[in-house]
Coordinates of C-alpha atoms and ligand atoms in Angstrom, one line a residue:
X1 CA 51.6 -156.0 -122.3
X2 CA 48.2 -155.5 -123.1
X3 CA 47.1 -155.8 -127.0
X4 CA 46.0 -152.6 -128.6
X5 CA 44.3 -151.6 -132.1
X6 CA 45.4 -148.7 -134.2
X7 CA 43.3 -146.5 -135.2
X8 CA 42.5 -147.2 -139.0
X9 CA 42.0 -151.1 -137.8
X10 CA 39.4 -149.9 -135.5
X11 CA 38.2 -147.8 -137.8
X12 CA 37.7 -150.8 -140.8
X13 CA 36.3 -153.4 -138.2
X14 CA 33.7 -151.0 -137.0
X15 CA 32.4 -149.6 -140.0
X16 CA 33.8 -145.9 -139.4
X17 CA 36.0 -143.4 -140.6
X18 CA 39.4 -142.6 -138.7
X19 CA 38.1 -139.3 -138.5
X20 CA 34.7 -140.2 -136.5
X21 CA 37.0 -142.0 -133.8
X22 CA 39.3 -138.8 -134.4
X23 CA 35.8 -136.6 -133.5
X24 CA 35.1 -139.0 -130.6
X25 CA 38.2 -138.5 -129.0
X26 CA 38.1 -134.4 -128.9
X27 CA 35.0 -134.2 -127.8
X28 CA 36.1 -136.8 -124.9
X29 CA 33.6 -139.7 -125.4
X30 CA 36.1 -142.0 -126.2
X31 CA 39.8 -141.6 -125.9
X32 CA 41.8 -144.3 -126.6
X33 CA 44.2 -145.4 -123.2
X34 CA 47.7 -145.2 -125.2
X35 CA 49.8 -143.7 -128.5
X36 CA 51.9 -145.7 -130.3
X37 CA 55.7 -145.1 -130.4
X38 CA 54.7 -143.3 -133.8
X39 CA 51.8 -140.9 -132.4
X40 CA 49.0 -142.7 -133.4
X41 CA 46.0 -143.3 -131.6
X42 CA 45.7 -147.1 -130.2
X43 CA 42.8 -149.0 -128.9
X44 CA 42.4 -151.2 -125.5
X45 CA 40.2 -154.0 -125.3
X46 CA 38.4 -151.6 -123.2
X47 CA 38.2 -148.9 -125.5
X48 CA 36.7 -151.5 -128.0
X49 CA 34.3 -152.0 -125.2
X50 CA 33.1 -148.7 -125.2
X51 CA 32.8 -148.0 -128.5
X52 CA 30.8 -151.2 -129.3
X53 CA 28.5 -149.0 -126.7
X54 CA 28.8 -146.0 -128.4
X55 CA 27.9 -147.3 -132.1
X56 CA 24.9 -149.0 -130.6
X57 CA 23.4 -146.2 -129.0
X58 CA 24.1 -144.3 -132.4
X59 CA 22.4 -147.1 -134.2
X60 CA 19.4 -146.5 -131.8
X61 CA 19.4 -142.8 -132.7
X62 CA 20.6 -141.6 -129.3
X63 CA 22.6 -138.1 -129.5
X64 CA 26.3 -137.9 -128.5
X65 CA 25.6 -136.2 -125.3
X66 CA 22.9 -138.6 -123.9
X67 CA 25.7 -141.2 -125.0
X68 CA 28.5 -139.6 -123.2
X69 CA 26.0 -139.8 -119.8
X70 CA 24.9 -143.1 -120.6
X71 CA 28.5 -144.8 -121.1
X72 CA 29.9 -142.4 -118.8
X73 CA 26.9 -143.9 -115.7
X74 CA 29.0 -145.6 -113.0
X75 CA 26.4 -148.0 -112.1
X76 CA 25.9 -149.1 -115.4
X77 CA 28.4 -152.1 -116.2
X78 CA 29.2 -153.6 -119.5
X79 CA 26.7 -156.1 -118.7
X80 CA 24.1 -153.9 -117.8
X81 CA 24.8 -152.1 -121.2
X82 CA 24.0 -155.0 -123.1
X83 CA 21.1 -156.6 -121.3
X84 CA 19.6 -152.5 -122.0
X85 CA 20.9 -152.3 -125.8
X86 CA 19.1 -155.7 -126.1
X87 CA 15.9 -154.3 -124.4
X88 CA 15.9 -151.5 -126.6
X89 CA 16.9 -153.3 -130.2
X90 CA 13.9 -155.5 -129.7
X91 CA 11.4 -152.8 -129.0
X92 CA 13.0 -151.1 -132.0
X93 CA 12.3 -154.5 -134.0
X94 CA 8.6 -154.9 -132.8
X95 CA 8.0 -151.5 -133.7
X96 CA 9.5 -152.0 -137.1
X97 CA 7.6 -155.4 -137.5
X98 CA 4.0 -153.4 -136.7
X99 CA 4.8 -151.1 -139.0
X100 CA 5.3 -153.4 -141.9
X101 CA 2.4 -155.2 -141.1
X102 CA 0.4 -151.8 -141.1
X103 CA 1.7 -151.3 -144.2
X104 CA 0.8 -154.4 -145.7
X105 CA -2.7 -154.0 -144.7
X106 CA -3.4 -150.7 -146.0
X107 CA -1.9 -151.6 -149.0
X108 CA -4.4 -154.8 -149.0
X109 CA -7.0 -152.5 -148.3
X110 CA -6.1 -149.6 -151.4
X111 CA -5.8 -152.8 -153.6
X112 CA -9.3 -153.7 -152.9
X113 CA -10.6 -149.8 -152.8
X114 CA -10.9 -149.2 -149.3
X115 CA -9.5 -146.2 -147.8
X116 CA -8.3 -146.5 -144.3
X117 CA -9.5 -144.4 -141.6
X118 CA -7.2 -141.3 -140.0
X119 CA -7.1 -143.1 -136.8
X120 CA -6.0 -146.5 -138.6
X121 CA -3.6 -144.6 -140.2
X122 CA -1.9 -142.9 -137.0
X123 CA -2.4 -146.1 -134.8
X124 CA 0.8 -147.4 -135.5
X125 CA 2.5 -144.0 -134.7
X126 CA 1.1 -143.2 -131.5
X127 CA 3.8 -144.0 -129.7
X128 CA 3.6 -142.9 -125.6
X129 CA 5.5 -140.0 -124.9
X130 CA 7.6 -141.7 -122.2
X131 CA 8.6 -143.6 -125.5
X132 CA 9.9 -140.5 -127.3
X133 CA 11.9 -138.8 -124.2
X134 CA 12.5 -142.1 -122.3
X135 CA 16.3 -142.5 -123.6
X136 CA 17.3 -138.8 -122.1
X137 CA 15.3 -139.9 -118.5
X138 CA 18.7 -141.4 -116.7
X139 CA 21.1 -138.5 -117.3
X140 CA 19.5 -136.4 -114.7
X141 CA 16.7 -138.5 -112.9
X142 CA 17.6 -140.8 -110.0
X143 CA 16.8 -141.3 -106.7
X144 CA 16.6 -138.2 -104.3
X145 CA 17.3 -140.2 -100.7
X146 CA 15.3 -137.5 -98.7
X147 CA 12.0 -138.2 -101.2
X148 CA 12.8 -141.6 -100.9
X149 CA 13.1 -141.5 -97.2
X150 CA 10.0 -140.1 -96.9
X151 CA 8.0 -142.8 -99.4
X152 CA 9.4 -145.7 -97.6
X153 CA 8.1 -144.7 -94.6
X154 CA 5.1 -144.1 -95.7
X155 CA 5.2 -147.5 -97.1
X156 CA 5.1 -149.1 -93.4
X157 CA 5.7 -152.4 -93.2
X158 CA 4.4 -153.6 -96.4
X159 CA 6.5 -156.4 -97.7
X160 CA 4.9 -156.6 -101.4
X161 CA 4.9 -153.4 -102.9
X162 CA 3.6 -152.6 -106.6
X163 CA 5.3 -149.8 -108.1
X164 CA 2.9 -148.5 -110.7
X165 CA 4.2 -145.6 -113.6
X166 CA 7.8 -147.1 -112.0
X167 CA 10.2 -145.6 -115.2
X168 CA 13.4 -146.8 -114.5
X169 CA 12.4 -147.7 -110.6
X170 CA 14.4 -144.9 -108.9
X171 CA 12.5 -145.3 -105.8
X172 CA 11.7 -149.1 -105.6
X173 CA 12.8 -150.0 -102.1
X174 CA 15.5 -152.4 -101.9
X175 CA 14.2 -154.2 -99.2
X176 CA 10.9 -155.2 -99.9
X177 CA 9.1 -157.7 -102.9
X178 CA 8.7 -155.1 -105.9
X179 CA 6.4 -155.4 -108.8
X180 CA 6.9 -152.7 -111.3
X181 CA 3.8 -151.7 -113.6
X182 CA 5.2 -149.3 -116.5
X183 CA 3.5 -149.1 -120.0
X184 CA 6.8 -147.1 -122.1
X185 CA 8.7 -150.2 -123.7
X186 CA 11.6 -147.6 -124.2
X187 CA 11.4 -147.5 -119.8
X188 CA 11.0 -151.0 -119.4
X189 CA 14.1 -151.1 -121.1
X190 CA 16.0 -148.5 -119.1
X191 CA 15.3 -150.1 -116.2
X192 CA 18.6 -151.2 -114.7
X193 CA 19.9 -155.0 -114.5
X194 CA 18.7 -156.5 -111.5
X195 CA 15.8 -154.0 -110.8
X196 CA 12.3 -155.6 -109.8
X197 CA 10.1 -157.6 -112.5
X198 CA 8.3 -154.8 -114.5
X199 CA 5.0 -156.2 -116.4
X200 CA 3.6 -153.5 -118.9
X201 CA 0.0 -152.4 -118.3
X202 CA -1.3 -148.9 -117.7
X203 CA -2.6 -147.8 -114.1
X204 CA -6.3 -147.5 -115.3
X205 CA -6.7 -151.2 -115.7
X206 CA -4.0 -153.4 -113.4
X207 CA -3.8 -157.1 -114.4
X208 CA -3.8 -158.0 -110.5
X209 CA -6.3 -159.7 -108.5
X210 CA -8.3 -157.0 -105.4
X211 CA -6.0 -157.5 -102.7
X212 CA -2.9 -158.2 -104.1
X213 CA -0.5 -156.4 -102.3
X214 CA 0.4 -155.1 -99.2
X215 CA 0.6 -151.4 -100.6
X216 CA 1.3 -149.5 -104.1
X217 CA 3.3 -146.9 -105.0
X218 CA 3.5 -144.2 -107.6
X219 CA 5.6 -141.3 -108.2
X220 CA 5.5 -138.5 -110.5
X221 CA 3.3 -140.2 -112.5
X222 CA -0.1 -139.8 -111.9
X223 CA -0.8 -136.5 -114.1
X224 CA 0.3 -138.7 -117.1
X225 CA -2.6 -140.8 -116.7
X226 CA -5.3 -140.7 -119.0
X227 CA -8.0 -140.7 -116.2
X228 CA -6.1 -140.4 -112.9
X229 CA -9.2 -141.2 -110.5
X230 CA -9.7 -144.1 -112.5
X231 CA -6.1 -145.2 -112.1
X232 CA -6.1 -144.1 -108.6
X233 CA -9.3 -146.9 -107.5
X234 CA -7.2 -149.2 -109.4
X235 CA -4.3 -148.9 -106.9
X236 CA -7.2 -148.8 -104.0
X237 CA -8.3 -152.0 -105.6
X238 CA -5.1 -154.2 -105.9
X239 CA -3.4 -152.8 -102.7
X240 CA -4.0 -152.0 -99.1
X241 CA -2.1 -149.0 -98.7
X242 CA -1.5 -146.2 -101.5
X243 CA 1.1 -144.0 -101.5
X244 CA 1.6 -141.4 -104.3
X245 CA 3.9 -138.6 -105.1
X246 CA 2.3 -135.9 -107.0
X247 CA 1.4 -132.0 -106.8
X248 CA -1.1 -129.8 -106.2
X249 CA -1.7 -127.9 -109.2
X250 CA -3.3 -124.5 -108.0
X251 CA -0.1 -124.2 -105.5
X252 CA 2.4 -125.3 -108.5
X253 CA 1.0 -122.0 -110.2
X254 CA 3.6 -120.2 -107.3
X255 CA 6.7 -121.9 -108.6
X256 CA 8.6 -118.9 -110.1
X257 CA 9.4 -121.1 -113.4
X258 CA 5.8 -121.3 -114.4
X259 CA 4.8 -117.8 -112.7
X260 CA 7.9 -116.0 -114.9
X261 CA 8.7 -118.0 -117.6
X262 CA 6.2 -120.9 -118.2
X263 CA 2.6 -119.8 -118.3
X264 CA 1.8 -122.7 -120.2
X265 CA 2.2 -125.2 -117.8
X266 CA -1.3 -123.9 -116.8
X267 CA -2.7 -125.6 -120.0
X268 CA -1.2 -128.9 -119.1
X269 CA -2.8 -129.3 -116.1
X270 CA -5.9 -127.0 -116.7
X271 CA -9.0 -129.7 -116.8
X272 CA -7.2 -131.9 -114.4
X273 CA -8.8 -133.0 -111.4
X274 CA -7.9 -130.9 -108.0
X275 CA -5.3 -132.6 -105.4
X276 CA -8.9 -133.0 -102.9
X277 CA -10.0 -135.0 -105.8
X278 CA -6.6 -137.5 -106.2
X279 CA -6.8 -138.2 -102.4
X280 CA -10.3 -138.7 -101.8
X281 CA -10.2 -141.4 -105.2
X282 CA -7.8 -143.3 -102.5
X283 CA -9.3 -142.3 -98.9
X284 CA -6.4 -140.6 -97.6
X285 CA -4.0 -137.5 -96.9
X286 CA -2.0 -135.0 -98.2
X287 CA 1.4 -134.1 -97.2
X288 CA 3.9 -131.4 -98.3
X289 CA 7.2 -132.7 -99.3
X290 CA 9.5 -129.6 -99.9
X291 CA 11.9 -130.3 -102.2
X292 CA 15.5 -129.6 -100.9
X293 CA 17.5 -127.6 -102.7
X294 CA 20.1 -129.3 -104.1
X295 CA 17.6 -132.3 -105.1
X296 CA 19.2 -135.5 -106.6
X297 CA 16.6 -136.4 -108.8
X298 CA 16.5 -133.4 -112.0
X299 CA 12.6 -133.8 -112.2
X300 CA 10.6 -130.4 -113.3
X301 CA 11.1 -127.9 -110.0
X302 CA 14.4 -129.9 -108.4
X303 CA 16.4 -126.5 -109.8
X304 CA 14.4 -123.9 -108.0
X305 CA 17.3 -122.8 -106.0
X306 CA 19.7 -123.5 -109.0
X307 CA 17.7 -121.7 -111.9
X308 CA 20.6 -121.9 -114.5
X309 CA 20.2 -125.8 -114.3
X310 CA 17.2 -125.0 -116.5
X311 CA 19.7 -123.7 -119.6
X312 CA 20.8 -127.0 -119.6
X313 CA 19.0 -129.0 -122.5
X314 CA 20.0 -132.2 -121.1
X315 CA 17.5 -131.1 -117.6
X316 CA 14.8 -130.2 -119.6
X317 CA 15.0 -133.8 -122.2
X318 CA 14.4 -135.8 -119.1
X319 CA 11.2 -133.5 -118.2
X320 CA 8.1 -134.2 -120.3
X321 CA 6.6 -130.6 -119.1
X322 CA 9.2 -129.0 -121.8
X323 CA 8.2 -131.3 -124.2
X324 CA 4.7 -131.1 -123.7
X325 CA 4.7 -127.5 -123.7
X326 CA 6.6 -127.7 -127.8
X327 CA 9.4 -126.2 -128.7
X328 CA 8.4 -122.4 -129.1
X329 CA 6.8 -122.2 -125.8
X330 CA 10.1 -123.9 -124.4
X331 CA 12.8 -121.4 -126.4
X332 CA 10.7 -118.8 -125.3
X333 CA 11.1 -119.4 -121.6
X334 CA 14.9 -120.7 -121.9
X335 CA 15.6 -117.2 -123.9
X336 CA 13.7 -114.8 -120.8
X337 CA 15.5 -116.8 -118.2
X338 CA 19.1 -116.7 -119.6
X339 CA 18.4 -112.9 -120.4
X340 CA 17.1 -112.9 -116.8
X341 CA 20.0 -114.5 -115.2
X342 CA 22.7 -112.1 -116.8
X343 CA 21.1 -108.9 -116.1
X344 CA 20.6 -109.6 -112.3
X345 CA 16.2 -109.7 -113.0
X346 CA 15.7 -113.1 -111.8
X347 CA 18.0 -112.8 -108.7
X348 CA 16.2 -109.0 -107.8
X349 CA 12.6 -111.1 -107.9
X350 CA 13.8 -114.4 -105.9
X351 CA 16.0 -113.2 -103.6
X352 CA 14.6 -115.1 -100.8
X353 CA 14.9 -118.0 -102.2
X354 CA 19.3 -118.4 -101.2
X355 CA 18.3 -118.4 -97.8
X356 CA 16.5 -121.8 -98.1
X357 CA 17.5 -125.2 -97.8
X358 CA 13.6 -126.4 -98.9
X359 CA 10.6 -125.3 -100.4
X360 CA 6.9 -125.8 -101.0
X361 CA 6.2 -126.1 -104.2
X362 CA 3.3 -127.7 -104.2
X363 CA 5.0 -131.1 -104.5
X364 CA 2.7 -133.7 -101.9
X365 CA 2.8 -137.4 -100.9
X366 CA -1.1 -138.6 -100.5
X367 CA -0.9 -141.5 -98.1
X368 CA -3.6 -143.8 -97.4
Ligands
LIG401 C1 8.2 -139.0 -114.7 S1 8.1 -140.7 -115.1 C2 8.3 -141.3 -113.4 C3 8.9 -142.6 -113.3 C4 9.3 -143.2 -111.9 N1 8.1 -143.4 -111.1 C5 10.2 -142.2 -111.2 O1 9.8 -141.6 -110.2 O2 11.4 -142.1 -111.7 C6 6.5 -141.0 -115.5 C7 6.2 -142.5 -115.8 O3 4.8 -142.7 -115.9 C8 4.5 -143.6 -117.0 N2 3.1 -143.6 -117.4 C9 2.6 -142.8 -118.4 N3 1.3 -143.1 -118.6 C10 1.0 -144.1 -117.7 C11 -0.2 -144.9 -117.3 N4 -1.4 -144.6 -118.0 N5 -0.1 -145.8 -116.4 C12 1.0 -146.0 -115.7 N6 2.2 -145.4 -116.0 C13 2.2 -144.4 -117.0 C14 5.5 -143.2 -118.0 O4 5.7 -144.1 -119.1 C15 6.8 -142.9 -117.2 O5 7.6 -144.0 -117.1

C-alpha cells in the first residue's frame, strides 16, 4: 500500500501550520487522497507533489486562485511545473540582484554628495506591464482554434516563422520552425515546456538579419508597442510575409463594453496610429476576424455574447485593458454591468446580440 504523511508531518516538513493545509483543503486546492483509520488527514506522494507546487507559487506571490488554475492546468505536468517555477525564481533573483546593486550605487553616490536623478531612481522599477499581469495570463488565455485557423493560413507555406510579442505562444503553429521574440521575463517563463526558442528583444529593434524568415507573426500585441510603425518595418524587414492580429480602434469604440461601461478605453488608444496606418507600415490588407461567441481564448471582447464573464476577476487579470484603465475606472464598470445584468438593462440594450454565433468587433488580421 502506498505510503502516506499525516498531517502535522507535512505540516513540520513544509514549514506550515496544520491549519493552512486544513484551509487548503476546504477551499479544494489540495485535498489529501485518504484519512487515516483515526480521521486524520493523510498525504500521498502526490499530494506532496502538489503542494511543493502550491508553496512555490506562494513564495512567488501568486494568489490562491491563480494557484488553483495553475496546478489545476491539465497540460501542465509536474515537469513542466518546475522547469516554469525555475524560469520564474531566476527572474525573481535577477531582479533582486539589480536592485541591490542599485542600491549600492545610490548609496555610493549619497556618500560622495550626489543626488541621483528621478529616472535613476525609478529605472530599476520600471518593470513591463506584461511583467506585473503575466502570472494571471494562462488561466483564461489559450489558443482559440478558429483565430488560429485563420493565422495559419494566412501564414502560407512559410516554414520559418518568427513569432514576435509571442506571450506564452498560444498560436505558434506546431508544424512549422518557430522563433519566439517576447520582452516580459515573467512570459518567457510562462511559456510552456517544449514551446519554440523564445529570445527577448522588443519588436522595434529585432536582433535578426533582413530576410530572415519566411514570414512573422504577431498577435494582440502590436498596441503594446512603444512605436508600432516602427515595430511593424521591423517585421517587414526580418520577414517576407507579415501577419498580424490586431484591431481597428474607431470600430472597437461599437463594442458595447467600452460604449456602456468603459469609456476609457478611448484614452488607451487615443494618439494611436489608425488601422490604414498599421497596414500600410507592412504593404498589405485588412481582414475582419469576427470573434465567435463562445471564444477559447478570454482576451478583452471574447465575452461579448457572455457579458457576466466580465464579473469574473480572474477574465479581467489576464487583460491588460483593466489594468491599464486603474482600478476606479475598472470597479466602476464591473459595478454598472453587475447592476445591469440583474435588472434586465443590459439584456433590453443587446438583445440582438443571442441570435449570433460571431461578431465584428473590430478585431482584424493585416496580411501581407
Ligand atoms: C496580450 S499578450 C499576447 C501574447 C501572445 N501573442 C498571445 O496571443 O497569446 C501581449 C504580449 O506583447 C508583449 N509585448 C509588450 N511590449 C512589446 C514590445 N515592445 N515588443 C514585443 N512584444 C511586446 C507582452 O510582453 C505580451 O507578452
Amino acid at each position: 500500500m502506498e505510503e502516506h504523511l499525516t498531517v502535522g508531518h507535512v505540516a513540520e516538513l513544509a514549514g506550515v501550520t496544520v491549519r493552512t493545509l486544513h484551509h487548503y483543503d476546504e477551499i479544494g486546492l489540495l485535498q489529501p487522497s485518504t484519512r487515516t483509520p483515526a480521521g486524520y488527514r493523510a498525504y500521498s506522494a502526490g499530494d506532496v507533489e502538489r503542494l511543493r507546487e502550491v508553496l512555490a507559487y506562494r513564495r512567488l506571490g501568486f494568489g490562491l486562485r491563480e494557484i488553483a488554475d495553475l496546478v489545476d492546468d491539465p497540460t501542465t505536468d509536474a515537469v513542466a511545473h518546475l522547469r516554469r517555477l525555475r524560469g520564474l525564481l531566476v527572474d525573481q533573483r535577477d531582479r533582486a540582484a539589480a536592485m541591490v546593486t542599485a542600491i549600492d550605487r545610490e548609496l555610493e553616490a549619497r556618500a560622495m554628495g550626489i543626488r541621483t536623478t528621478p529616472e535613476e531612481q525609478l529605472r530599476v522599477f520600471g518593470a513591463q506591464l506584461y511583467d506585473t499581469i503575466g502570472a494571471a495570463y494562462p488561466a483564461t488565455r489559450r489558443t482559440e482554434p478558429r483565430i488560429a485557423a485563420r493565422i495559419w493560413a494566412a501564414l502560407g507555406d512559410a516554414r520559418t516563422v518568427l513569432n514576435v510579442g509571442a506571450g506564452t505562444g498560444s498560436y505558434e503553429p506546431a508544424d512549422r520552425d518557430v522563433t519566439a521574440v517576447e520582452p516580459s521575463a515573467v512570459m518567457r517563463a510562462l511559456r510552456p515546456a517544449g514551446a519554440a526558442p523564445c529570445v527577448a528583444a522588443a519588436a522595434d529593434s529585432l536582433p535578426f538579419e533582413d530576410q530572415s524568415f519566411d514570414a512573422a507573426m504577431a498577435v494582440s500585441t502590436v498596441h503594446h508597442w512603444p512605436d508600432p510603425i516602427a515595430g511593424l518595418r521591423e517585421l517587414r524587414r526580418v520577414a517576407r510575409r507579415v501577419v498580424v492580429f490586431t484591431y481597428d480602434a474607431a470600430s472597437h469604440q461599437r463594442f458595447w463594453l467600452n460604449r456602456d461601461y468603459l469609456p476609457e478605453f478611448a484614452g488607451l488608444v487615443v494618439g494611436g496610429p489608425a488601422l490604414a496606418d498599421l497596414t500600410r507600415a507592412i504593404g498589405g490588407r485588412a481582414e475582419p476576424l469576427p470573434v465567435p461567441w463562445d471564444c477559447a481564448d478570454g482576451f478583452f471582447e471574447a465575452y461579448w455574447r457572455r457579458p457576466e464573464a466580465y464579473l469574473d476577476e480572474h477574465v479581467r487579470r489576464a487583460v491588460s485593458v483593466w489594468t491599464r484603465v486603474g482600478p476606479e475606472a475598472e470597479q466602476r464598470a464591473v459595478r454598472k454591468l453587475r447592476a445591469d445584468l440583474s435588472s434586465g438593462v443590459w439584456a433590453e440594450r443587446n438583445g440582438e446580440l443571442a441570435d449570433l454565433d460571431a461578431a465584428d468587433l473590430g478585431l482584424r488580421l493585416l496580411v501581407a
